[in-house]
Coordinates of C-alpha atoms in Angstrom, one line a residue:
M33 CA -9.7 -4.5 -6.9
P34 CA -10.3 -2.1 -4.3
V35 CA -13.7 -2.2 -2.7
L36 CA -15.6 1.0 -2.6
A37 CA -19.4 -0.9 -1.9
I38 CA -22.2 1.7 -1.8
D39 CA -25.6 0.8 -0.1
D40 CA -27.5 3.3 -2.5
T41 CA -29.8 5.0 -0.5
R42 CA -31.5 8.3 -1.5
L43 CA -33.3 11.3 -0.6
P44 CA -36.8 11.4 -1.4
A45 CA -37.8 11.9 -5.3
P46 CA -38.0 15.3 -6.3
G47 CA -40.7 17.8 -5.1
P48 CA -40.4 20.9 -3.3
P49 CA -36.9 21.8 -2.0
A50 CA -35.8 20.4 1.0
T51 CA -36.3 22.2 4.3
L52 CA -33.0 23.3 5.6
T53 CA -31.8 24.4 8.9
T54 CA -28.9 25.6 10.1
E55 CA -26.7 26.1 13.7
T56 CA -23.5 28.1 14.5
L57 CA -20.8 26.2 15.8
T58 CA -17.8 27.2 17.7
S59 CA -14.4 25.5 18.2
P60 CA -13.8 25.7 15.1
D61 CA -16.2 28.5 13.6
R62 CA -18.8 26.1 11.7
L63 CA -22.0 26.0 10.5
R64 CA -24.2 23.0 10.8
V65 CA -27.1 22.0 8.1
S66 CA -29.9 19.9 8.9
D67 CA -32.7 18.7 6.9
S68 CA -35.9 16.3 8.3
A69 CA -33.5 13.3 9.1
G70 CA -30.9 15.2 10.8
Q71 CA -27.3 16.6 10.0
L72 CA -27.0 16.6 6.4
A73 CA -23.9 19.2 5.9
M74 CA -21.1 20.6 7.9
L75 CA -19.4 23.7 6.6
T76 CA -16.2 25.3 8.4
V77 CA -15.4 28.9 8.2
G78 CA -12.7 29.8 5.7
C79 CA -12.4 25.7 4.6
R80 CA -13.9 24.8 1.4
T81 CA -14.4 21.0 2.4
V82 CA -18.3 20.4 3.1
A83 CA -18.6 16.9 5.1
M84 CA -22.0 15.6 3.6
R85 CA -24.4 12.9 4.7
G86 CA -25.1 10.2 1.7
P87 CA -25.2 6.7 1.0
Q88 CA -23.4 4.7 3.0
R89 CA -20.1 3.4 1.8
T90 CA -17.5 0.7 2.5
F91 CA -13.8 1.0 1.8
T92 CA -11.7 -1.7 2.1
E93 CA -8.1 -2.7 0.8
Q94 CA -5.5 -5.9 -0.2
K95 CA -2.4 -7.0 0.1
R96 CA -0.8 -5.1 -3.3
P97 CA 1.0 -7.8 -5.5
F98 CA 4.5 -7.5 -6.5
R99 CA 7.5 -9.1 -8.0
D100 CA 11.1 -8.3 -6.7
A101 CA 13.7 -9.1 -9.2
F102 CA 16.4 -7.7 -6.8
A103 CA 17.5 -5.1 -9.4
R104 CA 19.3 -3.5 -6.3
T105 CA 22.5 -3.8 -4.4
A106 CA 22.8 -4.5 -0.6
N107 CA 25.6 -5.5 1.5
S108 CA 23.7 -7.3 4.1
G109 CA 20.4 -8.6 4.3
W110 CA 17.7 -8.1 1.4
G111 CA 16.5 -5.0 2.0
S112 CA 12.6 -3.8 1.0
S113 CA 10.7 -5.6 -1.5
G114 CA 8.8 -2.3 -3.5
G115 CA 5.1 -3.4 -2.3
G116 CA 5.9 -6.3 -0.8
G117 CA 7.7 -5.5 2.8
T118 CA 11.2 -5.7 4.4
W119 CA 12.9 -8.7 4.3
S120 CA 13.4 -10.4 7.8
N121 CA 16.4 -13.0 8.0
A122 CA 16.5 -15.9 10.3
N123 CA 19.7 -18.6 10.9
G124 CA 23.0 -18.3 9.9
T125 CA 24.3 -14.3 10.0
A126 CA 23.5 -11.2 8.1
A127 CA 26.7 -11.9 5.9
D128 CA 24.7 -15.2 4.7
Y129 CA 21.8 -13.1 2.9
S130 CA 23.0 -10.7 0.4
V131 CA 22.1 -8.9 -3.0
T132 CA 23.9 -8.8 -6.2
P133 CA 21.9 -7.2 -9.2
G134 CA 19.3 -9.7 -10.6
A135 CA 19.4 -11.8 -7.6
G136 CA 19.9 -12.3 -3.6
L137 CA 22.1 -14.5 -2.5
I138 CA 21.9 -17.0 0.6
S139 CA 24.9 -18.5 1.3
M140 CA 24.9 -22.0 3.0
T141 CA 28.3 -22.5 5.0
A142 CA 27.7 -25.7 6.7
A143 CA 25.6 -29.1 6.2
N144 CA 22.6 -30.0 8.1
S145 CA 21.7 -26.0 8.0
S146 CA 19.1 -24.2 6.9
R147 CA 18.3 -20.5 6.1
H148 CA 15.2 -18.5 6.3
T149 CA 14.3 -15.2 4.5
S150 CA 10.8 -13.6 4.6
L151 CA 8.6 -10.5 4.0
V152 CA 7.1 -9.0 6.5
D153 CA 3.7 -9.0 5.8
D154 CA 0.8 -11.4 6.9
I155 CA -1.0 -13.0 4.7
T156 CA -3.3 -15.8 4.1
D157 CA -4.3 -17.1 0.6
L158 CA -1.9 -16.1 -2.2
D159 CA -0.8 -16.8 -5.5
A160 CA 3.1 -16.8 -5.5
R161 CA 5.9 -17.7 -7.3
L162 CA 10.0 -18.1 -6.9
S163 CA 12.6 -18.7 -9.6
W164 CA 16.4 -19.8 -8.5
S165 CA 19.2 -21.7 -9.3
L166 CA 22.5 -22.9 -7.9
D167 CA 26.4 -21.4 -7.8
K168 CA 28.0 -25.4 -7.4
M169 CA 26.2 -28.8 -8.0
P170 CA 25.2 -30.7 -4.7
T171 CA 27.6 -33.5 -4.2
G172 CA 27.7 -35.4 -0.7
N173 CA 23.8 -34.8 -0.4
A174 CA 20.8 -32.5 -2.2
S175 CA 20.6 -28.8 -1.9
S176 CA 17.1 -27.6 -1.7
L177 CA 15.0 -24.4 -1.8
G178 CA 11.7 -23.7 -0.9
L179 CA 9.1 -21.1 -1.0
T180 CA 7.6 -20.6 2.2
F181 CA 4.4 -19.3 3.2
A182 CA 2.0 -19.1 6.2
Y183 CA 5.6 -18.5 7.9
T184 CA 5.6 -17.5 11.7
S185 CA 9.0 -18.6 12.4
A186 CA 11.8 -20.6 11.4
T187 CA 10.0 -23.9 13.0
S188 CA 6.8 -22.8 11.6
Q189 CA 5.8 -23.0 8.0
Y190 CA 4.4 -24.2 5.0
R191 CA 7.1 -24.6 1.7
A192 CA 6.9 -26.0 -1.6
R193 CA 10.5 -27.2 -1.5
L194 CA 12.7 -28.6 -4.7
S195 CA 15.7 -30.6 -4.1
V196 CA 18.5 -30.9 -6.5
L197 CA 20.0 -34.5 -5.7
T198 CA 24.0 -35.3 -6.3
S199 CA 22.9 -37.2 -9.9
G200 CA 21.1 -33.9 -10.8
T201 CA 17.3 -35.0 -10.7
V202 CA 14.9 -32.5 -9.2
Q203 CA 12.4 -33.3 -6.8
L204 CA 9.5 -31.4 -5.7
I205 CA 7.9 -31.9 -2.1
L206 CA 5.2 -29.9 -0.2
E207 CA 5.6 -30.0 3.5
R208 CA 4.5 -28.4 6.6
E209 CA 6.6 -27.5 9.8
S210 CA 5.0 -26.9 12.8
G211 CA 6.6 -26.8 16.0
G212 CA 9.6 -28.3 14.7
S213 CA 8.1 -31.1 13.5
T214 CA 8.0 -31.7 9.4
T215 CA 5.1 -33.3 7.9
S216 CA 5.1 -34.5 4.2
I217 CA 1.9 -33.2 2.6
G218 CA 2.8 -33.7 -0.8
A219 CA 5.4 -36.2 -1.8
L220 CA 8.6 -36.1 -3.0
T221 CA 7.9 -36.2 -7.0
T222 CA 10.6 -36.3 -9.8
V223 CA 10.3 -33.3 -11.9
G224 CA 13.2 -33.2 -13.5
T225 CA 16.9 -34.7 -14.4
G226 CA 19.7 -33.4 -15.8
Y227 CA 20.4 -30.4 -13.1
T228 CA 23.2 -28.2 -14.5
L229 CA 24.7 -24.9 -13.5
G230 CA 23.2 -22.4 -14.6
D231 CA 20.0 -23.7 -15.1
I232 CA 16.7 -21.9 -13.3
W233 CA 13.8 -23.4 -11.9
H234 CA 10.7 -22.0 -10.9
I235 CA 8.1 -23.3 -7.9
R236 CA 4.5 -22.0 -7.5
A237 CA 2.1 -22.3 -4.7
Q238 CA -1.2 -21.2 -3.9
R239 CA -3.1 -21.4 -1.4
A240 CA -7.2 -20.7 -1.2
G241 CA -8.5 -21.4 2.4
T242 CA -7.2 -24.9 3.3
T243 CA -6.4 -26.2 0.2
L244 CA -2.5 -25.9 -0.9
R245 CA -1.2 -26.4 -3.8
C246 CA 2.3 -26.3 -6.0
R247 CA 4.1 -27.0 -9.0
A248 CA 7.8 -26.7 -10.5
W249 CA 9.3 -26.2 -13.7
K250 CA 12.6 -25.7 -15.5
D251 CA 13.1 -22.0 -17.0
G252 CA 12.4 -22.5 -20.8
T253 CA 9.4 -24.7 -20.6
A254 CA 5.9 -23.9 -20.5
E255 CA 4.6 -23.7 -17.0
P256 CA 2.3 -27.2 -16.0
A257 CA -1.3 -26.7 -16.9
T258 CA -2.4 -28.6 -13.4
W259 CA -0.9 -29.0 -10.0
L260 CA 1.6 -31.7 -9.1
H261 CA 0.4 -31.7 -5.3
E262 CA -2.5 -30.0 -4.4
V263 CA -3.8 -30.6 -0.6
T264 CA -6.3 -29.9 2.2
D265 CA -4.2 -28.5 5.5
A266 CA -5.7 -26.3 7.9
T267 CA -3.0 -26.4 10.5
L268 CA -1.2 -23.2 9.7
G269 CA -2.9 -19.6 9.7
A270 CA -1.3 -16.4 8.7
G271 CA 1.9 -15.2 7.9
R272 CA 4.7 -14.2 5.9
I273 CA 5.9 -15.6 2.3
G274 CA 9.4 -16.2 2.4
V275 CA 12.6 -18.4 1.2
R276 CA 14.0 -21.4 2.6
G277 CA 17.3 -23.0 1.9
L278 CA 18.7 -25.9 3.1
A279 CA 22.1 -28.0 2.7
S280 CA 21.1 -31.7 3.5
S281 CA 22.9 -33.2 6.2
G282 CA 26.2 -35.0 4.6
S283 CA 26.5 -32.1 1.9
T284 CA 30.1 -31.7 0.8
A285 CA 29.7 -28.9 -1.8
V286 CA 29.5 -26.4 1.0
P287 CA 30.0 -23.4 0.7
F288 CA 27.5 -22.9 -1.9
A289 CA 24.7 -20.1 -2.7
F290 CA 21.5 -20.1 -3.9
G291 CA 20.3 -17.5 -6.2
V292 CA 17.1 -16.4 -5.8
H293 CA 16.7 -14.4 -9.1
D294 CA 13.0 -13.6 -8.3
I295 CA 10.0 -14.2 -6.4
Q296 CA 6.7 -12.7 -7.4
L297 CA 3.2 -12.5 -5.3
Y298 CA 0.3 -12.8 -7.9
S299 CA -2.4 -12.2 -5.2
G300 CA -2.6 -12.1 -1.5
T301 CA -5.1 -12.0 0.8
W302 CA -4.8 -9.9 4.8
A303 CA -6.5 -12.0 7.0
S304 CA -7.5 -8.4 8.7
P305 CA -8.0 -5.9 5.7
P306 CA -8.9 -2.6 6.7
T307 CA -12.3 -1.7 6.4
V308 CA -14.0 1.7 6.6
T309 CA -17.9 2.1 6.7
H310 CA -20.0 5.4 6.8
D311 CA -22.2 7.6 5.5
T312 CA -19.6 10.9 5.2
W313 CA -19.2 12.3 1.7
V314 CA -16.5 15.0 0.9
R315 CA -17.6 18.2 -1.5
V316 CA -15.2 21.0 -2.2
L317 CA -16.4 24.5 -2.5
S318 CA -15.5 26.7 -5.3
E319 CA -14.3 29.2 -2.3
P320 CA -13.8 29.2 1.1
F321 CA -16.9 29.4 3.5
D322 CA -17.0 32.8 5.0
G323 CA -19.7 32.1 7.4
T324 CA -22.4 33.5 5.5
W325 CA -25.3 30.9 4.8
T326 CA -27.2 32.1 1.2
P327 CA -29.6 31.0 -1.1
A328 CA -27.0 29.6 -3.7
L329 CA -25.2 28.0 -0.7
A330 CA -28.5 26.3 0.2
D331 CA -28.9 25.3 -3.4
Q332 CA -25.3 23.8 -3.5
I333 CA -25.8 21.7 -0.4
R334 CA -29.2 20.3 -1.6
A335 CA -27.5 19.7 -5.3
W336 CA -25.0 17.4 -3.4
A337 CA -27.5 15.3 -1.2
A338 CA -28.1 13.2 -4.5
D339 CA -25.2 13.5 -6.2
D340 CA -22.8 10.1 -6.3
S341 CA -20.3 11.2 -8.2
P342 CA -16.5 10.9 -7.1
D343 CA -15.7 13.0 -4.0
V344 CA -12.6 13.3 -2.1
L345 CA -12.8 9.4 -0.6
A346 CA -13.9 8.0 -3.8
T347 CA -11.0 9.9 -5.8
A348 CA -8.5 9.0 -3.0
M349 CA -9.6 5.7 -3.6
M350 CA -8.7 5.6 -7.4
Y351 CA -4.9 5.1 -6.6
I352 CA -5.1 2.5 -3.9
T353 CA -4.1 -1.3 -4.6
G354 CA -6.4 -2.7 -7.8
A355 CA -7.5 0.6 -8.8
P356 CA -8.2 0.7 -12.7
A357 CA -6.2 3.1 -15.0
V358 CA -8.6 6.1 -16.2
T359 CA -7.5 8.2 -19.5
D360 CA -8.1 11.6 -19.5
T361 CA -8.3 11.7 -23.5
H362 CA -8.2 15.9 -23.1
L363 CA -5.1 15.3 -21.2
G364 CA -4.0 12.2 -23.2
A365 CA -2.4 10.7 -20.2
Q366 CA -3.6 8.1 -17.1
T367 CA -4.9 10.5 -14.5
A368 CA -6.1 7.5 -11.9
G369 CA -5.1 4.0 -11.2
Q370 CA -3.4 2.2 -9.0
S371 CA -0.1 4.2 -8.2
N372 CA 3.2 3.7 -6.9
Y373 CA 5.4 5.8 -4.4
G374 CA 8.3 6.6 -6.5
P375 CA 11.0 4.9 -8.8
L376 CA 13.4 2.7 -7.3
D377 CA 17.1 3.4 -6.1
T378 CA 19.9 1.1 -5.9
S379 CA 18.7 -0.4 -2.5
G380 CA 15.1 -0.8 -3.9
V381 CA 13.2 1.8 -2.1
P382 CA 11.0 4.1 -3.7
V383 CA 12.5 7.4 -4.0
E384 CA 10.7 10.5 -2.7
G385 CA 9.9 13.5 -5.1
S386 CA 6.6 12.2 -7.6
D387 CA 4.3 15.0 -7.6
F388 CA 0.7 14.8 -9.3
H389 CA 1.7 15.8 -12.7
D390 CA 5.0 13.2 -12.5
Y391 CA 2.4 10.5 -12.2
M392 CA 0.3 11.3 -15.2
G393 CA 3.8 12.1 -17.2
L394 CA 3.0 15.7 -17.8
N395 CA 5.0 19.0 -17.4
W396 CA 3.2 21.5 -15.9
T397 CA 2.7 25.5 -15.6
F398 CA 1.2 26.4 -12.4
P399 CA -0.8 29.7 -12.1
N400 CA 1.7 31.7 -10.2
G401 CA 4.4 30.8 -13.1
E402 CA 5.8 28.2 -11.7
T403 CA 6.9 25.6 -14.3
R404 CA 8.1 21.7 -13.6
T405 CA 9.4 19.0 -16.0
A406 CA 7.7 15.5 -15.8
G407 CA 10.4 13.4 -13.8
P408 CA 12.1 10.9 -15.3
G409 CA 11.1 7.2 -14.1
E410 CA 7.7 8.4 -12.1
Q411 CA 4.9 8.5 -14.7
G412 CA 2.6 6.4 -12.3
C413 CA 4.3 7.4 -8.8
M414 CA 3.2 9.7 -6.2
D415 CA 4.9 10.3 -2.8
C416 CA 2.3 11.5 0.1
S417 CA 1.8 15.4 -0.8
G418 CA 2.0 14.6 -4.3
T419 CA -1.5 12.2 -3.7
V420 CA -2.8 15.0 -1.6
R421 CA -2.1 17.3 -4.5
M422 CA -3.7 15.0 -7.1
V423 CA -6.9 14.7 -5.1
Y424 CA -7.7 18.1 -3.7
G425 CA -5.7 19.6 -6.2
H426 CA -6.0 18.5 -9.5
H427 CA -9.1 16.8 -9.3
M428 CA -11.0 18.8 -6.7
G429 CA -10.0 22.5 -7.6
I430 CA -7.8 23.9 -4.8
P431 CA -5.4 26.2 -6.6
M432 CA -1.8 24.8 -6.1
V433 CA 1.5 26.1 -6.5
R434 CA 5.2 24.6 -5.8
T435 CA 7.1 26.7 -3.2
R436 CA 6.2 30.2 -4.0
N437 CA 3.4 32.5 -3.5
I438 CA 2.1 30.0 -0.5
D439 CA -0.6 32.3 1.0
G440 CA -3.0 30.6 2.8
T441 CA -5.1 29.7 0.2
V442 CA -2.9 27.7 -2.6
L443 CA -2.0 24.1 -2.0
P444 CA 2.0 24.0 -1.7
R445 CA 4.2 21.1 -2.9
M446 CA 6.0 19.8 0.2
T447 CA 4.4 18.5 3.4
K448 CA 6.7 21.0 5.5
D449 CA 4.9 24.0 3.9
I450 CA 1.2 22.3 3.3
G451 CA 1.2 21.6 7.3
P452 CA 1.5 25.3 9.0
S453 CA 0.6 27.1 5.8
G454 CA -1.7 25.1 3.4
P455 CA -5.3 26.1 2.9
G456 CA -8.0 25.9 5.4
V457 CA -7.8 26.0 8.8
I458 CA -5.7 24.2 11.7
I459 CA -8.3 22.1 13.3
A460 CA -5.4 20.8 16.1
Q461 CA -1.9 21.3 16.3
A462 CA 0.8 20.1 19.1
A463 CA 4.6 20.7 19.4
D464 CA 5.7 17.6 20.2
S465 CA 3.4 15.2 20.6
P466 CA 0.1 14.0 19.2
P467 CA -2.7 16.9 19.0
P468 CA -6.4 15.3 20.5
L469 CA -8.8 14.2 17.8
T470 CA -12.0 15.5 18.8
N471 CA -12.6 17.7 16.1
M472 CA -11.3 15.6 13.5
Q473 CA -13.4 15.5 10.1
I474 CA -13.2 13.0 7.4
G475 CA -11.4 14.6 4.7
D476 CA -9.0 16.4 7.0
V477 CA -5.4 16.1 6.1
P478 CA -3.1 14.7 8.9
H479 CA 0.6 16.0 9.1
F480 CA 3.6 14.0 10.7
D481 CA 6.8 14.5 12.2
A482 CA 7.7 11.0 11.4
D483 CA 11.1 11.2 9.9
T484 CA 13.4 10.9 13.0
S485 CA 17.0 11.5 11.0
D486 CA 15.7 14.9 9.4
P487 CA 17.5 17.6 10.9
V488 CA 14.5 20.2 11.1
A489 CA 13.4 19.8 14.3
G490 CA 9.4 20.1 14.3
Q491 CA 9.0 19.8 10.6
M492 CA 6.2 18.1 8.8
D493 CA 7.6 15.5 6.4
H494 CA 4.6 13.2 5.8
N495 CA 0.9 13.8 5.7
G496 CA -2.8 11.8 4.1
I497 CA -6.7 12.2 4.1
Y498 CA -8.6 10.8 7.2
L499 CA -10.8 8.1 5.8
G500 CA -12.9 7.2 8.8
V501 CA -13.1 5.0 11.9
D502 CA -12.3 1.3 10.7
T503 CA -14.0 -1.9 12.0
A504 CA -12.0 -1.9 15.0
G505 CA -12.4 1.4 16.2
H506 CA -9.3 2.9 14.7
P507 CA -9.0 6.4 13.2
R508 CA -7.7 5.6 9.9
F509 CA -6.0 7.7 6.8
I510 CA -4.8 7.2 3.3
N511 CA -1.4 8.0 2.5
S512 CA 1.5 7.5 -0.2
R513 CA 4.4 5.6 1.6
K514 CA 7.6 3.5 0.7
T515 CA 7.0 0.5 2.3
P516 CA 3.9 -0.6 0.5
N517 CA 5.0 1.8 -2.5
G518 CA 2.1 3.7 -3.1
P519 CA -1.3 5.0 -1.3
T520 CA -2.5 2.9 1.2
F521 CA -5.1 3.0 4.0
G522 CA -3.2 -0.6 5.4
D523 CA -0.3 -1.2 7.8
L524 CA 2.3 -2.5 5.8
G525 CA 5.0 -0.7 6.6
G526 CA 3.6 1.1 9.6
A527 CA 0.1 1.7 11.1
S528 CA -2.3 4.2 8.9
T529 CA -4.1 4.7 12.2
L530 CA -4.1 7.8 14.1
D531 CA -4.1 6.2 17.4
G532 CA -2.6 4.0 19.3
A533 CA 1.7 3.3 19.6
G534 CA 2.5 3.4 16.1
L535 CA 4.9 5.8 14.2
Y536 CA 2.1 8.1 12.5
A537 CA -0.5 7.8 15.8
T538 CA 2.9 9.2 17.9
S539 CA 4.1 11.3 15.6
L540 CA 0.8 13.0 14.4
R541 CA 1.5 17.1 14.8
I542 CA -1.0 18.9 12.8
I543 CA -4.7 18.3 11.7
R544 CA -5.5 20.7 8.6
R545 CA -8.9 21.1 7.2
F546 CA -8.4 22.5 3.6

């Protein structure tokens, strides 16, 4: 579940209206509104967003659960695992790791050799399962496959390993390899007999602090209710999960292949999850601020100061990992809950193109008459601009179009239009390098020229919503992208930070305030 903790500190109890004072600021033109406690709100001329002081909140996120059933093809390597990361191979050649629809294949071509493939994302605690089979019976010596975790290299990892003997006996061992030295921390134990080709076996492993557990069972039988091995070991830290295949010394079955039918992460914990804490709430006016301070506007600011209904940031959090489903009975559709990026293509990569109404599974007619049919397979999915439109458009009321009548007051469909011609004003911009972050405000929409394959030089191709500075001092933004398969402010598939040498920090080009 996503965490959005609120320090429920309010303004003084109801009484006479708070006295508000205002101060005009420039570059950009703004109005600072203060009360007796200091700055209460910041309004920007030409913009509808208002940065308000409110109860302090903490935003954080954890690793997204995923299941990789290899419903794709790949000529070399295992490719991308939606929500899991990208598979990275060690030992052997690239041709030793391939995918046929329904299985990831690991080719074993020599005795006394191992193969490793792991997902590029370090986690600590976990609950994971691996399902696999053999395409040739072991001869000469055993064949074994392990579910690895805390993997940092081919010589440093924990693994729950199933070994199929030449007799067909199946045994499970829990072991630690550190610095190339392997130690059994859960003795080799028989869990089945009579292995035949076509049998699928499952391995499940858990890590909770220093407690390691594992069990195994044959497909078609019930998962055991107890753990076969449960030990305490604090040797290894955070690392990847993955798969390790072994053709034992003396094996005469080579060449053969392991078929990995699926790997599932039920839960996983990042060692250093992204965490942002501050007291800024982002509200949206019904019309852009024209620079005039009025009694009606003062009343609105006072009302927002005591309002804890979902703002822009809380709404954006309604789509990240673990967010619960919310159904709008009027629309008859789910309007919030953990979102994917898009349906997977044949290589397992989420496809761009899901808008806010695709997420809800609804056809849509926009105020300018443009219509759009919900995309097949796109329900529950939103790409980067689709997420921004869901938050600022559908929930916060900024009028939306698709590709027509883009006049600087409406929210277009595509990032390439939102950046230069969207609603509000551009706070910072640079052609070939990141602009300064000096005037950036929580709730602003950063835009990036991140796709190096884009034939149009300088065209914006990614965006998000600025969340604030994290506990490590980095400006962090929420964005939906392919590798984590949905909205995130974590760092899987690229750091969601606007400083440093990462892809998004270096490809930032426009900061727009709606």
